[in-house]
């Protein structure tokens, strides 16, 4: 799979997935810190390069699955921001056994109808646990 990506460091793999208006550079500080102890991989989502029908959640989720598969990544940790969090959630739902950790930062998807459709009370971590 040919896509622009950053692959830095050695050790257990952490995959960073950027948001809709994000870029690889958004993760610069995170990459520099985490790559001291981990292998950090950041693919560039092909949001503007693909057919509009493939720029959907399902199309971009397929991209993430294919990227992970093409890199033969196993037992990964995923950090997803905004749309990247939504894609990470989708990946975990379909491939739980390949994921050690899921970290969401400002994730879209938690309040979408496909994930439950209601809003949590402040501090209600059970809400997130039920949906994830």
XYZ file of C-alpha atoms in Angstrom:
132
model
C 0.000 0.000 0.000
C 1.473 3.305 -1.067
C 0.625 6.160 1.238
C 2.609 8.873 2.909
C 3.373 7.923 6.494
C 5.766 8.495 9.335
C 7.415 5.426 10.879
C 9.761 6.313 13.721
C 11.246 4.501 16.691
C 11.433 0.885 17.789
C 9.392 -1.362 20.040
C 5.689 -1.880 20.510
C 3.631 -0.196 17.809
C 1.502 2.880 18.355
C -0.622 3.906 15.377
C -1.708 7.564 15.312
C -4.757 8.443 13.200
C -5.350 12.127 12.438
C -8.653 13.924 12.052
C -10.561 15.309 9.080
C -8.577 18.536 8.809
C -5.484 17.014 10.377
C -2.083 16.282 8.953
C 0.960 14.263 9.899
C 2.525 17.406 11.340
C -0.256 17.645 13.966
C 1.389 14.718 15.722
C 4.975 16.098 15.671
C 5.383 16.566 19.440
C 3.576 13.293 20.223
C 5.733 11.398 17.709
C 8.958 12.842 19.119
C 8.045 11.829 22.683
C 6.520 8.411 22.007
C 9.201 7.308 19.530
C 11.749 7.362 22.351
C 10.193 4.120 23.637
C 7.838 2.886 20.891
C 7.564 2.438 17.152
C 5.176 5.215 16.108
C 3.395 4.965 12.767
C 1.229 7.722 11.337
C -0.475 7.167 7.980
C -1.803 10.113 6.024
C -5.498 9.543 5.425
C -6.254 9.944 1.696
C -9.341 12.081 2.318
C -8.947 14.376 -0.681
C -7.247 11.906 -3.032
C -9.895 9.195 -3.168
C -13.240 8.992 -4.882
C -15.760 10.860 -2.671
C -17.597 7.576 -1.994
C -14.375 6.213 -0.427
C -13.957 9.311 1.779
C -16.785 8.060 4.022
C -16.339 6.505 7.460
C -16.609 3.030 5.935
C -14.197 3.871 3.107
C -11.595 5.419 5.409
C -12.037 2.575 7.907
C -11.253 0.176 5.079
C -8.137 2.242 4.339
C -7.020 1.943 8.002
C -7.648 -1.839 8.005
C -5.738 -2.262 4.745
C -2.885 -0.078 6.001
C -2.519 -2.094 9.214
C -2.698 -5.335 7.246
C -0.170 -4.215 4.616
C 2.307 -3.236 7.346
C 1.633 -6.585 9.101
C 1.069 -4.746 12.386
C 0.084 -6.909 15.364
C -1.008 -6.123 18.923
C -1.029 -2.391 18.334
C -2.096 0.604 20.334
C -4.176 3.165 18.449
C -4.513 6.847 19.250
C -7.210 8.570 17.216
C -8.042 12.259 17.091
C -11.442 13.533 15.935
C -12.308 11.608 12.738
C -9.227 9.466 13.444
C -10.841 8.453 16.738
C -13.991 7.432 14.885
C -11.900 5.316 12.503
C -9.980 3.813 15.424
C -13.282 2.907 17.122
C -14.461 1.217 13.940
C -11.190 -0.710 13.630
C -11.378 -1.934 17.230
C -14.987 -3.062 16.807
C -13.937 -5.290 13.903
C -10.422 -6.285 15.017
C -10.324 -6.265 18.827
C -7.807 -9.071 19.069
C -5.190 -7.040 17.242
C -5.444 -4.027 19.585
C -3.816 -3.655 22.991
C -4.985 -0.104 23.704
C -7.380 2.454 22.267
C -6.887 6.109 23.140
C -9.409 8.657 21.874
C -8.763 12.391 21.772
C -11.783 14.466 20.856
C -13.198 11.507 18.976
C -16.108 11.842 16.641
C -18.356 8.804 16.628
C -19.102 8.512 20.332
C -22.304 10.522 19.937
C -23.311 9.213 16.516
C -26.520 7.197 16.199
C -24.525 4.131 15.169
C -22.811 4.235 18.561
C -25.871 4.922 20.694
C -27.273 8.359 19.881
C -27.538 9.888 23.376
C -25.299 12.193 25.370
C -23.629 11.144 28.630
C -23.752 12.867 31.972
C -20.491 14.538 32.878
C -18.043 11.991 34.319
C -20.095 8.988 33.160
C -17.326 6.637 32.006
C -19.792 3.744 31.778
C -21.306 5.533 28.771
C -18.000 5.328 26.885
C -17.343 1.752 28.034
C -20.754 0.639 26.739
C -20.176 2.170 23.316
C -16.576 1.098 22.870
